[in-house]
Short mmCIF file of C-alpha atoms and ligand atoms in Angstrom, two decimals:
data_model
loop_
_atom_site.label_atom_id
_atom_site.label_comp_id
_atom_site.label_asym_id
_atom_site.label_seq_id
_atom_site.Cartn_x
_atom_site.Cartn_y
_atom_site.Cartn_z
CA MET D 1 0.00 0.00 0.00
CA SER D 2 1.28 3.50 -0.80
CA ARG D 3 1.73 5.94 2.01
CA PRO D 4 -0.97 8.57 2.60
CA VAL D 5 -0.06 12.10 1.52
CA THR D 6 -1.43 14.63 3.97
CA ILE D 7 -1.40 18.41 3.88
CA VAL D 8 -1.23 20.14 7.26
CA THR D 9 -1.85 23.89 7.11
CA GLY D 10 -0.12 25.90 9.90
CA GLY D 11 2.33 23.05 10.27
CA SER D 12 5.26 25.19 11.39
CA ARG D 13 4.22 25.74 15.02
CA GLY D 14 1.94 24.53 17.81
CA ILE D 15 -0.78 22.04 17.12
CA GLY D 16 0.09 21.81 13.40
CA ALA D 17 3.72 21.08 14.08
CA ALA D 18 2.85 18.29 16.59
CA THR D 19 0.43 16.93 14.03
CA CYS D 20 3.04 16.78 11.25
CA VAL D 21 5.46 14.83 13.47
CA ARG D 22 2.73 12.50 14.78
CA LEU D 23 1.46 11.75 11.25
CA ALA D 24 5.05 11.04 10.04
CA GLY D 25 5.33 8.45 12.82
CA ASP D 26 2.02 6.96 11.66
CA GLY D 27 3.27 6.49 8.12
CA HIS D 28 2.05 9.61 6.34
CA ASP D 29 4.11 11.68 3.95
CA VAL D 30 3.52 15.32 4.90
CA VAL D 31 3.03 18.62 3.12
CA LEU D 32 3.64 21.32 5.66
CA GLY D 33 2.01 24.72 5.01
CA TYR D 34 3.12 27.92 6.81
CA VAL D 35 2.69 31.64 6.18
CA SER D 36 5.85 33.41 7.38
CA ASN D 37 8.05 31.46 9.80
CA GLY D 38 10.27 29.56 7.35
CA ALA D 39 12.84 28.68 10.01
CA ALA D 40 10.23 27.01 12.23
CA ALA D 41 8.76 25.18 9.21
CA GLU D 42 12.17 23.78 8.26
CA LEU D 43 12.76 22.52 11.84
CA VAL D 44 9.46 20.64 11.80
CA ALA D 45 10.17 19.33 8.24
CA ASP D 46 13.51 17.98 9.53
CA ALA D 47 11.72 16.22 12.40
CA VAL D 48 9.21 14.71 9.95
CA ARG D 49 12.03 13.42 7.71
CA ALA D 50 13.85 12.04 10.76
CA ALA D 51 10.75 9.97 11.44
CA GLY D 52 11.16 8.38 8.00
CA ALA D 53 8.54 10.36 6.06
CA ARG D 54 8.86 12.48 2.98
CA CYS D 55 8.14 16.15 3.64
CA VAL D 56 7.85 19.36 1.67
CA ALA D 57 7.35 22.74 3.34
CA VAL D 58 5.33 25.27 1.31
CA ARG D 59 4.84 28.95 2.17
CA ALA D 60 1.14 29.55 1.43
CA ASP D 61 -1.29 32.00 2.99
CA THR D 62 -4.46 29.89 3.25
CA SER D 63 -6.65 33.02 2.90
CA ASP D 64 -5.28 33.49 -0.62
CA GLU D 65 -6.88 31.34 -3.37
CA ALA D 66 -3.76 31.28 -5.57
CA ASP D 67 -1.57 30.26 -2.62
CA VAL D 68 -3.97 27.39 -1.74
CA GLU D 69 -3.97 26.17 -5.33
CA ARG D 70 -0.16 26.30 -5.35
CA LEU D 71 -0.03 24.43 -2.00
CA PHE D 72 -2.07 21.56 -3.44
CA ASP D 73 -0.31 21.64 -6.84
CA THR D 74 3.07 21.38 -5.11
CA ALA D 75 1.84 18.53 -2.96
CA VAL D 76 0.72 16.54 -6.01
CA THR D 77 3.90 17.27 -8.01
CA GLU D 78 6.33 16.56 -5.17
CA LEU D 79 4.67 13.76 -3.17
CA GLY D 80 1.70 12.46 -5.23
CA PRO D 81 -2.09 12.54 -4.96
CA VAL D 82 -3.36 14.17 -1.74
CA THR D 83 -5.34 11.72 0.44
CA GLY D 84 -5.51 13.81 3.64
CA LEU D 85 -6.02 17.47 4.65
CA VAL D 86 -5.68 18.92 8.14
CA ASN D 87 -7.13 22.42 8.07
CA ASN D 88 -5.31 23.92 11.06
CA ALA D 89 -3.96 27.39 10.22
CA GLY D 90 -5.77 29.87 12.44
CA VAL D 91 -5.54 33.30 14.09
CA THR D 92 -7.47 35.13 16.80
CA GLY D 93 -6.32 38.77 16.80
CA PRO D 94 -5.85 40.48 20.16
CA LEU D 95 -7.92 39.39 23.17
CA GLY D 96 -10.68 41.79 24.13
CA ARG D 97 -14.32 42.77 24.11
CA PHE D 98 -16.18 42.43 20.82
CA ALA D 99 -17.16 46.12 20.78
CA ASP D 100 -13.51 47.03 20.61
CA VAL D 101 -12.34 44.72 17.79
CA ARG D 102 -10.79 46.51 14.85
CA THR D 103 -12.40 45.87 11.47
CA GLU D 104 -9.05 44.67 10.11
CA ASP D 105 -8.81 42.07 12.81
CA LEU D 106 -12.37 40.89 12.12
CA ARG D 107 -11.56 40.51 8.45
CA ARG D 108 -8.27 38.67 9.05
CA VAL D 109 -9.87 36.21 11.43
CA VAL D 110 -12.71 35.52 8.97
CA ASP D 111 -10.30 35.36 6.00
CA VAL D 112 -7.91 32.86 7.59
CA ASN D 113 -10.20 30.76 9.84
CA LEU D 114 -13.17 30.58 7.51
CA MET D 115 -12.20 31.47 3.90
CA GLY D 116 -8.93 29.58 4.35
CA TYR D 117 -10.74 26.41 5.50
CA LEU D 118 -13.31 26.78 2.70
CA LEU D 119 -10.67 27.20 -0.02
CA CYS D 120 -8.67 24.22 1.26
CA CYS D 121 -11.77 22.04 1.61
CA ARG D 122 -12.95 22.96 -1.87
CA ARG D 123 -9.71 21.93 -3.52
CA ALA D 124 -9.48 18.76 -1.39
CA ALA D 125 -13.08 17.91 -2.34
CA GLN D 126 -12.17 18.24 -6.05
CA ASP D 127 -8.98 16.19 -5.80
CA MET D 128 -10.31 13.51 -3.42
CA THR D 129 -13.55 13.03 -5.42
CA ALA D 130 -11.44 12.32 -8.48
CA LEU D 131 -9.35 9.92 -6.38
CA GLY D 132 -12.41 8.16 -4.82
CA THR D 133 -10.94 8.34 -1.31
CA GLY D 134 -9.71 10.85 1.22
CA SER D 135 -10.06 12.24 4.71
CA ILE D 136 -10.32 15.81 6.00
CA VAL D 137 -9.90 17.06 9.59
CA ASN D 138 -10.91 20.62 10.42
CA VAL D 139 -9.26 21.97 13.59
CA SER D 140 -12.07 23.87 15.33
CA SER D 141 -12.17 25.04 18.93
CA ALA D 142 -14.16 24.54 22.12
CA ALA D 143 -14.82 28.25 21.63
CA ALA D 144 -17.41 27.26 18.95
CA THR D 145 -19.79 26.26 21.73
CA LEU D 146 -18.44 28.37 24.64
CA GLY D 147 -18.64 31.62 22.66
CA SER D 148 -15.59 33.10 24.39
CA PRO D 149 -17.19 36.32 25.75
CA GLY D 150 -14.73 39.12 26.54
CA GLU D 151 -11.95 37.31 24.65
CA TYR D 152 -12.73 36.71 21.00
CA VAL D 153 -16.40 36.20 20.13
CA HIS D 154 -15.60 36.72 16.41
CA TYR D 155 -13.08 33.91 16.50
CA ALA D 156 -15.61 31.63 18.22
CA ALA D 157 -18.05 32.47 15.40
CA THR D 158 -15.58 31.34 12.74
CA LYS D 159 -15.07 28.08 14.63
CA ALA D 160 -18.81 27.40 14.81
CA ALA D 161 -18.90 27.99 11.06
CA THR D 162 -16.10 25.40 10.76
CA ASP D 163 -18.28 22.85 12.57
CA ALA D 164 -21.13 23.48 10.09
CA LEU D 165 -18.70 23.02 7.26
CA THR D 166 -17.60 19.69 8.72
CA VAL D 167 -21.17 18.38 9.08
CA GLY D 168 -22.37 19.51 5.67
CA LEU D 169 -19.29 18.41 3.80
CA ALA D 170 -19.28 14.98 5.45
CA LYS D 171 -22.84 14.42 4.13
CA GLU D 172 -21.98 15.76 0.69
CA LEU D 173 -18.76 13.80 0.26
CA GLY D 174 -19.61 10.62 2.09
CA PRO D 175 -20.98 8.87 -1.03
CA ALA D 176 -17.67 9.63 -2.77
CA GLY D 177 -15.75 7.77 -0.07
CA ILE D 178 -14.44 10.90 1.64
CA ARG D 179 -14.64 11.39 5.43
CA VAL D 180 -14.78 14.83 7.04
CA ASN D 181 -14.39 15.41 10.77
CA GLY D 182 -13.39 18.04 13.20
CA VAL D 183 -11.32 18.31 16.40
CA ALA D 184 -12.24 20.99 18.92
CA PRO D 185 -9.36 21.66 21.25
CA GLY D 186 -9.72 23.45 24.60
CA VAL D 187 -6.86 25.56 25.90
CA ILE D 188 -3.62 24.16 24.48
CA GLU D 189 -0.09 25.32 25.28
CA THR D 190 1.09 27.00 22.10
CA GLU D 191 2.45 30.41 21.08
CA MET D 192 -1.06 31.46 20.07
CA HIS D 193 -1.80 32.82 23.56
CA ALA D 194 1.26 35.11 23.51
CA THR D 195 0.28 36.28 20.01
CA MET D 196 -3.18 37.20 21.27
CA GLY D 197 -1.64 39.18 24.16
CA ASP D 198 -1.52 36.83 27.23
CA PRO D 199 1.28 34.24 27.32
CA ASP D 200 0.05 33.04 30.76
CA ARG D 201 -3.50 32.34 29.54
CA PRO D 202 -3.12 28.53 29.61
CA ALA D 203 -1.92 28.53 33.28
CA LYS D 204 -4.66 31.00 34.24
CA ALA D 205 -7.35 28.85 32.63
CA ALA D 206 -6.31 25.69 34.48
CA PRO D 207 -8.66 26.10 37.50
CA GLU D 208 -11.68 26.30 35.11
CA ILE D 209 -10.73 23.04 33.32
CA PRO D 210 -12.03 19.80 34.88
CA LEU D 211 -8.66 18.04 34.28
CA ARG D 212 -7.03 21.15 35.96
CA ARG D 213 -4.43 21.74 33.27
CA PRO D 214 -4.11 23.02 29.71
CA GLY D 215 -3.56 20.48 26.97
CA GLN D 216 -0.48 19.75 24.95
CA PRO D 217 -0.27 19.98 21.16
CA SER D 218 0.59 16.28 21.05
CA GLU D 219 -2.79 15.49 22.63
CA ILE D 220 -4.58 17.24 19.77
CA ALA D 221 -2.32 15.59 17.21
CA ALA D 222 -3.30 12.20 18.55
CA ALA D 223 -7.01 12.97 17.94
CA VAL D 224 -6.30 14.24 14.43
CA ALA D 225 -4.19 11.18 13.66
CA TRP D 226 -6.95 8.85 14.88
CA LEU D 227 -9.59 10.57 12.70
CA LEU D 228 -7.33 10.22 9.64
CA SER D 229 -6.53 6.57 10.42
CA PRO D 230 -8.34 3.40 9.24
CA ASP D 231 -9.46 2.98 12.87
CA ALA D 232 -11.91 5.85 12.20
CA SER D 233 -13.18 4.30 8.93
CA TYR D 234 -16.86 4.60 9.99
CA THR D 235 -16.47 8.03 11.56
CA THR D 236 -17.55 11.05 9.58
CA GLY D 237 -19.36 14.31 10.30
CA THR D 238 -18.29 14.37 13.92
CA VAL D 239 -16.48 17.05 15.92
CA LEU D 240 -14.30 15.45 18.59
CA ARG D 241 -13.92 17.70 21.62
CA VAL D 242 -10.43 17.43 23.19
CA SER D 243 -10.65 19.99 25.95
CA GLY D 244 -9.96 18.42 29.32
CA GLY D 245 -13.69 18.32 30.00
CA ARG D 246 -14.39 22.02 29.46
P1 LIG B 301 -0.04 28.87 16.65
O1 LIG B 301 0.87 28.18 17.62
O2 LIG B 301 -0.27 30.37 16.77
O3 LIG B 301 0.39 28.47 15.16
C1 LIG B 301 -0.33 29.00 14.11
C2 LIG B 301 0.10 28.31 12.86
O4 LIG B 301 -0.73 28.75 11.76
C3 LIG B 301 1.52 28.63 12.44
O5 LIG B 301 2.09 27.49 11.82
C4 LIG B 301 1.36 29.74 11.42
O6 LIG B 301 2.39 29.83 10.47
C5 LIG B 301 0.05 29.31 10.72
N1 LIG B 301 -0.70 30.36 10.08
C6 LIG B 301 -1.27 31.47 10.62
N2 LIG B 301 -1.92 32.19 9.68
C7 LIG B 301 -1.75 31.52 8.54
C8 LIG B 301 -2.19 31.73 7.22
N3 LIG B 301 -2.88 32.83 6.84
N4 LIG B 301 -1.84 30.83 6.24
C9 LIG B 301 -1.12 29.72 6.59
N5 LIG B 301 -0.71 29.46 7.81
C10 LIG B 301 -0.99 30.36 8.77
O7 LIG B 301 -1.55 28.22 16.74
P2 LIG B 301 -2.08 26.90 17.45
O8 LIG B 301 -2.37 27.23 18.85
O9 LIG B 301 -1.20 25.76 17.12
O10 LIG B 301 -3.48 26.75 16.70
C11 LIG B 301 -3.68 25.89 15.62
C12 LIG B 301 -5.19 25.70 15.38
O11 LIG B 301 -5.80 25.23 16.61
C13 LIG B 301 -5.91 26.99 15.04
O12 LIG B 301 -6.93 26.75 14.09
C14 LIG B 301 -6.53 27.41 16.34
O13 LIG B 301 -7.66 28.20 16.18
C15 LIG B 301 -6.88 26.10 16.94
N6 LIG B 301 -7.00 26.07 18.42
C16 LIG B 301 -5.97 26.39 19.20
C17 LIG B 301 -6.20 26.39 20.60
C18 LIG B 301 -5.09 26.75 21.58
O14 LIG B 301 -5.38 26.90 22.79
N7 LIG B 301 -3.84 26.85 21.15
C19 LIG B 301 -7.45 26.09 21.11
C20 LIG B 301 -8.46 25.78 20.27
C21 LIG B 301 -8.25 25.78 18.90
P3 LIG B 301 3.74 30.70 10.76
O15 LIG B 301 4.55 29.81 11.72
O16 LIG B 301 4.39 30.83 9.43
O17 LIG B 301 3.33 32.00 11.40
#
């Protein structure tokens, strides 16, 4: 059997990086997408190759249609037909009340978290339908159901939209042999919290989490890997919450 070829967007850091390394260990060849941090992307690509997988790192802004097309074209040219997609690249903008969010931050969050996922899913749907097989995992957030008041309601809204995308696309693509699922992480220790303005946010959140700690990127990667694996062959249209009980 040939190895699965899986695209992971936002593979250079955090959850995406852990997912790339985990998938390599599980026998996937990996196409690692990133937007600006080429050095981080190359470090992850090296770790993927050290695990015995083929890997190509591609700079591609997922909110840009031409970049998404180039990401998939490069994957096919360099590694072969794409059988897996992990839609993971996401942004929040600064933490704060909704009334204070700048229009440019609203647009960026919608462009990356929603348009980016839509553009990647559309291309994956085209390629995988032609192939007659495939699996998509959309990285959502527990925010989709919590709403995240006072922090980033607009981000939560894009994640709820992601879950609707997962459910609808699973029904549309199921007859073509393509599975579509989501993973909804709770608070996970990545650089995303510093980027949104509070590096200590995971530690501060711990008392509110039933398991009393933030999660690790590898714990999300494990859920993504299971959903992509043959063990999840009858699982589609579901959003797996991995949030320490929150
Ligand atoms: P992170 O550590 O901030 O990493 C973000 C990744 O996305 C980086 O690889 C970054 O690339 C990439 N990226 C950002 N904008 C992009 C764009 N326009 N095009 C392509 N790549 C882009 O984030 P994370 O915490 O791992 O989050 C990953 C996913 O999990 C997101 O969808 C996020 O919403 C979700 N999530 C995270 C948490 C959490 O607590 N961390 C909780 C729930 C859900 P560069 O390295 O090039 O900048």
